[in-house]
Amino acid sequence: MKYSVVGAKRILIVGGGTGGTIVANNLARRLHGEIREHKVQISMLSASDQHMYQPGLLYVAFGQMMPDELYRDQASLLEPTIDFRVDPVVKFELEKKQVTTKSGDVHEYDVLVIATGSRMVPNEIPGLEEGAEFFYTEESAIKMFKKLREFEGGKVAITVGVPHKCPIAPVEVTFSLHDYFKARGIRDKVQIKYHYPINRIHSIENVAKWAQPEFDRIGVEYETLFNVEEVDAENKIVKSLEGTESEYDLLISIPEHRGMEVIEEHEFGPGGWIPTDRHQLTMEGQDNIYVLGDTTNLPVSKTGSAAHFQAEVVSENIASIIKIGAPVRDYKGKVYCFIEAGHDRATYAMFDYLNPPDLKPPNKSMHWFKMSYNQMYWTSVRGLL
Ligand SMILES: Cc1cc2nc3c(=O)[nH]c(=O)nc-3n(C[C@H](O)[C@H](O)[C@H](O)COP(=O)(O)OP(=O)(O)OC[C@H]3O[C@@H](n4cnc5c(N)ncnc54)[C@H](O)[C@@H]3O)c2cc1C
């Protein structure tokens, strides 16, 4: 399909999640004059007409939010000048500067932004899908909630595959399990054991240093260097590559993630992660293609907050290149993560490529700030915050 505005700069955004939506809205505002004069056209192709606030899934798994609270119509979040279509991309032809969608349409571009996110791949581990509960999709979070309600006591094992989006989720779900069972009056009947693949309990060193004494205080056991090899769902045993085993009555898992299938199929980078310039956020070797959010191979957490900070840099730079012929900003690796330390306390981690996070003791006001952010997200994703 040819764009209707001949001679215009055609900016095509693939993916209408956190990163893609913020880029699109920021660009539409920064370039409103150019759009009005038909010099620029912004289009977005996505896989769904719905936008999900994914962090809310943790609350769904504990019955604190209903699934319908997590969704908005994607079109309602976008500036009216953005041409939005639900038609996932199935083919990228970088040489021809065009993509083909599922419906067979061909879209040409001058500037391409890829923000297709990531997906969990539990089926990579034998027995994991059958044996474990997850909370990274709506369906699995509802199922996990029902399992938790039925649970009357026994061994709860938490396992983690890497990489995965939201690196803080394993500690958050562990604290939440402790509070959930305490609130039901059965905490003394539940043994919680946390398993983590590297030699400390979190990939971010200062998070590990903060969480370990907290786990000790609330009676959570932990085993490090535990990479799940197999789950024996019948006998309820999870086995590690390192040769150890844990028995469980309830297994909660955050499985390894990969980039989306379309990215893997094009072999843009191992694991479906696109090689990305760490400061300019361009795809390696392609100066007209920007990549952001989970789908990059950057050494930063795969979080909505990273996608947000990257989106600001990408949109500012695309706009400045169009206006003055040069980018004006670098991405410095900024990430900000709330950390729920249970059902009524939270802290946060803020860090970048050079500066590790410095964690403060959790408190109630941070928890209520996070609860407010769960609503503020919709303003943030419109690019207004
Ligand atoms: C349980 C859970 C808790 C989390 N908690 C937090 C948290 O507390 N804080 C935080 O910052 N982050 C959190 N995250 C992570 C955060 O949601 C993601 O990192 C963020 O959404 C990534 O943004 P993105 O734009 O890269 O991808 P997404 O927001 O996932 O968007 C990807 C988009 O691409 C579209 N798409 C996919 N394939 C195609 C295709 N072929 N063609 C076109 N479009 C396509 C999808 O439909 C979607 O719209 C959490 C995630 C989960 C699951």
JSON list of N, CA and C in Angstrom, two decimals, residues 8-11 27 30-31 34-35 39-42 110-111 290 315-327:
[
{"chain": "A", "resi": 8, "resn": "ALA", "atom": "N", "xyz": [6.00, 12.97, 1.67]},
{"chain": "A", "resi": 8, "resn": "ALA", "atom": "CA", "xyz": [6.07, 13.17, 3.12]},
{"chain": "A", "resi": 8, "resn": "ALA", "atom": "C", "xyz": [7.06, 12.20, 3.73]},
{"chain": "A", "resi": 9, "resn": "LYS", "atom": "N", "xyz": [7.59, 12.54, 4.92]},
{"chain": "A", "resi": 9, "resn": "LYS", "atom": "CA", "xyz": [8.40, 11.61, 5.69]},
{"chain": "A", "resi": 9, "resn": "LYS", "atom": "C", "xyz": [7.42, 10.62, 6.31]},
{"chain": "A", "resi": 10, "resn": "ARG", "atom": "N", "xyz": [7.59, 9.38, 5.97]},
{"chain": "A", "resi": 10, "resn": "ARG", "atom": "CA", "xyz": [6.66, 8.36, 6.48]},
{"chain": "A", "resi": 10, "resn": "ARG", "atom": "C", "xyz": [7.31, 7.67, 7.67]},
{"chain": "A", "resi": 11, "resn": "ILE", "atom": "N", "xyz": [6.74, 7.89, 8.85]},
{"chain": "A", "resi": 11, "resn": "ILE", "atom": "CA", "xyz": [7.25, 7.25, 10.07]},
{"chain": "A", "resi": 11, "resn": "ILE", "atom": "C", "xyz": [6.30, 6.10, 10.40]},
{"chain": "A", "resi": 27, "resn": "LEU", "atom": "N", "xyz": [5.77, 11.98, 19.10]},
{"chain": "A", "resi": 27, "resn": "LEU", "atom": "CA", "xyz": [6.08, 12.45, 17.74]},
{"chain": "A", "resi": 27, "resn": "LEU", "atom": "C", "xyz": [4.93, 13.27, 17.16]},
{"chain": "A", "resi": 30, "resn": "ARG", "atom": "N", "xyz": [5.23, 16.64, 18.77]},
{"chain": "A", "resi": 30, "resn": "ARG", "atom": "CA", "xyz": [6.44, 17.39, 18.35]},
{"chain": "A", "resi": 30, "resn": "ARG", "atom": "C", "xyz": [6.35, 17.82, 16.88]},
{"chain": "A", "resi": 31, "resn": "LEU", "atom": "N", "xyz": [5.69, 17.00, 16.07]},
{"chain": "A", "resi": 31, "resn": "LEU", "atom": "CA", "xyz": [5.67, 17.26, 14.62]},
{"chain": "A", "resi": 31, "resn": "LEU", "atom": "C", "xyz": [4.29, 17.71, 14.13]},
{"chain": "A", "resi": 34, "resn": "GLU", "atom": "N", "xyz": [4.38, 19.88, 11.00]},
{"chain": "A", "resi": 34, "resn": "GLU", "atom": "CA", "xyz": [4.78, 19.12, 9.79]},
{"chain": "A", "resi": 34, "resn": "GLU", "atom": "C", "xyz": [3.65, 18.19, 9.34]},
{"chain": "A", "resi": 35, "resn": "ILE", "atom": "N", "xyz": [2.92, 17.63, 10.31]},
{"chain": "A", "resi": 35, "resn": "ILE", "atom": "CA", "xyz": [1.81, 16.72, 9.96]},
{"chain": "A", "resi": 35, "resn": "ILE", "atom": "C", "xyz": [0.70, 17.54, 9.27]},
{"chain": "A", "resi": 39, "resn": "LYS", "atom": "N", "xyz": [3.86, 17.13, 5.54]},
{"chain": "A", "resi": 39, "resn": "LYS", "atom": "CA", "xyz": [5.27, 16.81, 5.30]},
{"chain": "A", "resi": 39, "resn": "LYS", "atom": "C", "xyz": [5.65, 15.54, 6.05]},
{"chain": "A", "resi": 40, "resn": "VAL", "atom": "N", "xyz": [4.88, 15.19, 7.04]},
{"chain": "A", "resi": 40, "resn": "VAL", "atom": "CA", "xyz": [5.16, 14.00, 7.86]},
{"chain": "A", "resi": 40, "resn": "VAL", "atom": "C", "xyz": [3.86, 13.22, 8.04]},
{"chain": "A", "resi": 41, "resn": "GLN", "atom": "N", "xyz": [4.00, 11.89, 8.03]},
{"chain": "A", "resi": 41, "resn": "GLN", "atom": "CA", "xyz": [2.84, 11.05, 8.32]},
{"chain": "A", "resi": 41, "resn": "GLN", "atom": "C", "xyz": [3.26, 9.98, 9.33]},
{"chain": "A", "resi": 42, "resn": "ILE", "atom": "N", "xyz": [2.48, 9.81, 10.39]},
{"chain": "A", "resi": 42, "resn": "ILE", "atom": "CA", "xyz": [2.81, 8.81, 11.41]},
{"chain": "A", "resi": 42, "resn": "ILE", "atom": "C", "xyz": [1.78, 7.68, 11.34]},
{"chain": "A", "resi": 110, "resn": "ASP", "atom": "N", "xyz": [10.00, 5.76, 5.61]},
{"chain": "A", "resi": 110, "resn": "ASP", "atom": "CA", "xyz": [11.32, 6.39, 5.61]},
{"chain": "A", "resi": 110, "resn": "ASP", "atom": "C", "xyz": [12.01, 6.12, 6.94]},
{"chain": "A", "resi": 111, "resn": "VAL", "atom": "N", "xyz": [11.22, 6.16, 8.01]},
{"chain": "A", "resi": 111, "resn": "VAL", "atom": "CA", "xyz": [11.74, 5.86, 9.36]},
{"chain": "A", "resi": 111, "resn": "VAL", "atom": "C", "xyz": [10.88, 4.76, 9.96]},
{"chain": "A", "resi": 290, "resn": "TYR", "atom": "N", "xyz": [14.70, 2.53, 14.41]},
{"chain": "A", "resi": 290, "resn": "TYR", "atom": "CA", "xyz": [14.86, 2.66, 15.85]},
{"chain": "A", "resi": 290, "resn": "TYR", "atom": "C", "xyz": [14.22, 1.45, 16.54]},
{"chain": "A", "resi": 315, "resn": "SER", "atom": "N", "xyz": [11.72, 9.64, 20.20]},
{"chain": "A", "resi": 315, "resn": "SER", "atom": "CA", "xyz": [10.83, 10.63, 19.56]},
{"chain": "A", "resi": 315, "resn": "SER", "atom": "C", "xyz": [11.51, 11.99, 19.45]},
{"chain": "A", "resi": 316, "resn": "GLU", "atom": "N", "xyz": [12.26, 12.37, 20.48]},
{"chain": "A", "resi": 316, "resn": "GLU", "atom": "CA", "xyz": [12.95, 13.66, 20.41]},
{"chain": "A", "resi": 316, "resn": "GLU", "atom": "C", "xyz": [13.96, 13.65, 19.25]},
{"chain": "A", "resi": 317, "resn": "ASN", "atom": "N", "xyz": [14.67, 12.54, 19.10]},
{"chain": "A", "resi": 317, "resn": "ASN", "atom": "CA", "xyz": [15.70, 12.47, 18.05]},
{"chain": "A", "resi": 317, "resn": "ASN", "atom": "C", "xyz": [15.09, 12.41, 16.64]},
{"chain": "A", "resi": 318, "resn": "ILE", "atom": "N", "xyz": [14.04, 11.63, 16.47]},
{"chain": "A", "resi": 318, "resn": "ILE", "atom": "CA", "xyz": [13.41, 11.58, 15.13]},
{"chain": "A", "resi": 318, "resn": "ILE", "atom": "C", "xyz": [12.91, 12.98, 14.77]},
{"chain": "A", "resi": 319, "resn": "ALA", "atom": "N", "xyz": [12.26, 13.63, 15.74]},
{"chain": "A", "resi": 319, "resn": "ALA", "atom": "CA", "xyz": [11.72, 14.98, 15.47]},
{"chain": "A", "resi": 319, "resn": "ALA", "atom": "C", "xyz": [12.85, 15.96, 15.16]},
{"chain": "A", "resi": 320, "resn": "SER", "atom": "N", "xyz": [13.96, 15.87, 15.91]},
{"chain": "A", "resi": 320, "resn": "SER", "atom": "CA", "xyz": [15.03, 16.85, 15.67]},
{"chain": "A", "resi": 320, "resn": "SER", "atom": "C", "xyz": [15.74, 16.57, 14.35]},
{"chain": "A", "resi": 321, "resn": "ILE", "atom": "N", "xyz": [15.84, 15.29, 13.97]},
{"chain": "A", "resi": 321, "resn": "ILE", "atom": "CA", "xyz": [16.46, 14.99, 12.67]},
{"chain": "A", "resi": 321, "resn": "ILE", "atom": "C", "xyz": [15.61, 15.59, 11.54]},
{"chain": "A", "resi": 322, "resn": "ILE", "atom": "N", "xyz": [14.29, 15.47, 11.69]},
{"chain": "A", "resi": 322, "resn": "ILE", "atom": "CA", "xyz": [13.41, 16.05, 10.67]},
{"chain": "A", "resi": 322, "resn": "ILE", "atom": "C", "xyz": [13.51, 17.58, 10.67]},
{"chain": "A", "resi": 323, "resn": "LYS", "atom": "N", "xyz": [13.60, 18.17, 11.85]},
{"chain": "A", "resi": 323, "resn": "LYS", "atom": "CA", "xyz": [13.59, 19.64, 11.93]},
{"chain": "A", "resi": 323, "resn": "LYS", "atom": "C", "xyz": [14.96, 20.27, 11.65]},
{"chain": "A", "resi": 324, "resn": "ILE", "atom": "N", "xyz": [16.04, 19.68, 12.25]},
{"chain": "A", "resi": 324, "resn": "ILE", "atom": "CA", "xyz": [17.35, 20.35, 12.11]},
{"chain": "A", "resi": 324, "resn": "ILE", "atom": "C", "xyz": [18.44, 19.44, 11.56]},
{"chain": "A", "resi": 325, "resn": "GLY", "atom": "N", "xyz": [18.05, 18.20, 11.22]},
{"chain": "A", "resi": 325, "resn": "GLY", "atom": "CA", "xyz": [19.00, 17.30, 10.55]},
{"chain": "A", "resi": 325, "resn": "GLY", "atom": "C", "xyz": [19.95, 16.57, 11.47]},
{"chain": "A", "resi": 326, "resn": "ALA", "atom": "N", "xyz": [19.73, 16.60, 12.81]},
{"chain": "A", "resi": 326, "resn": "ALA", "atom": "CA", "xyz": [20.64, 15.88, 13.72]},
{"chain": "A", "resi": 326, "resn": "ALA", "atom": "C", "xyz": [19.92, 15.48, 15.01]},
{"chain": "A", "resi": 327, "resn": "PRO", "atom": "N", "xyz": [20.33, 14.35, 15.60]},
{"chain": "A", "resi": 327, "resn": "PRO", "atom": "CA", "xyz": [19.73, 13.95, 16.89]},
{"chain": "A", "resi": 327, "resn": "PRO", "atom": "C", "xyz": [20.24, 14.83, 18.02]}
]
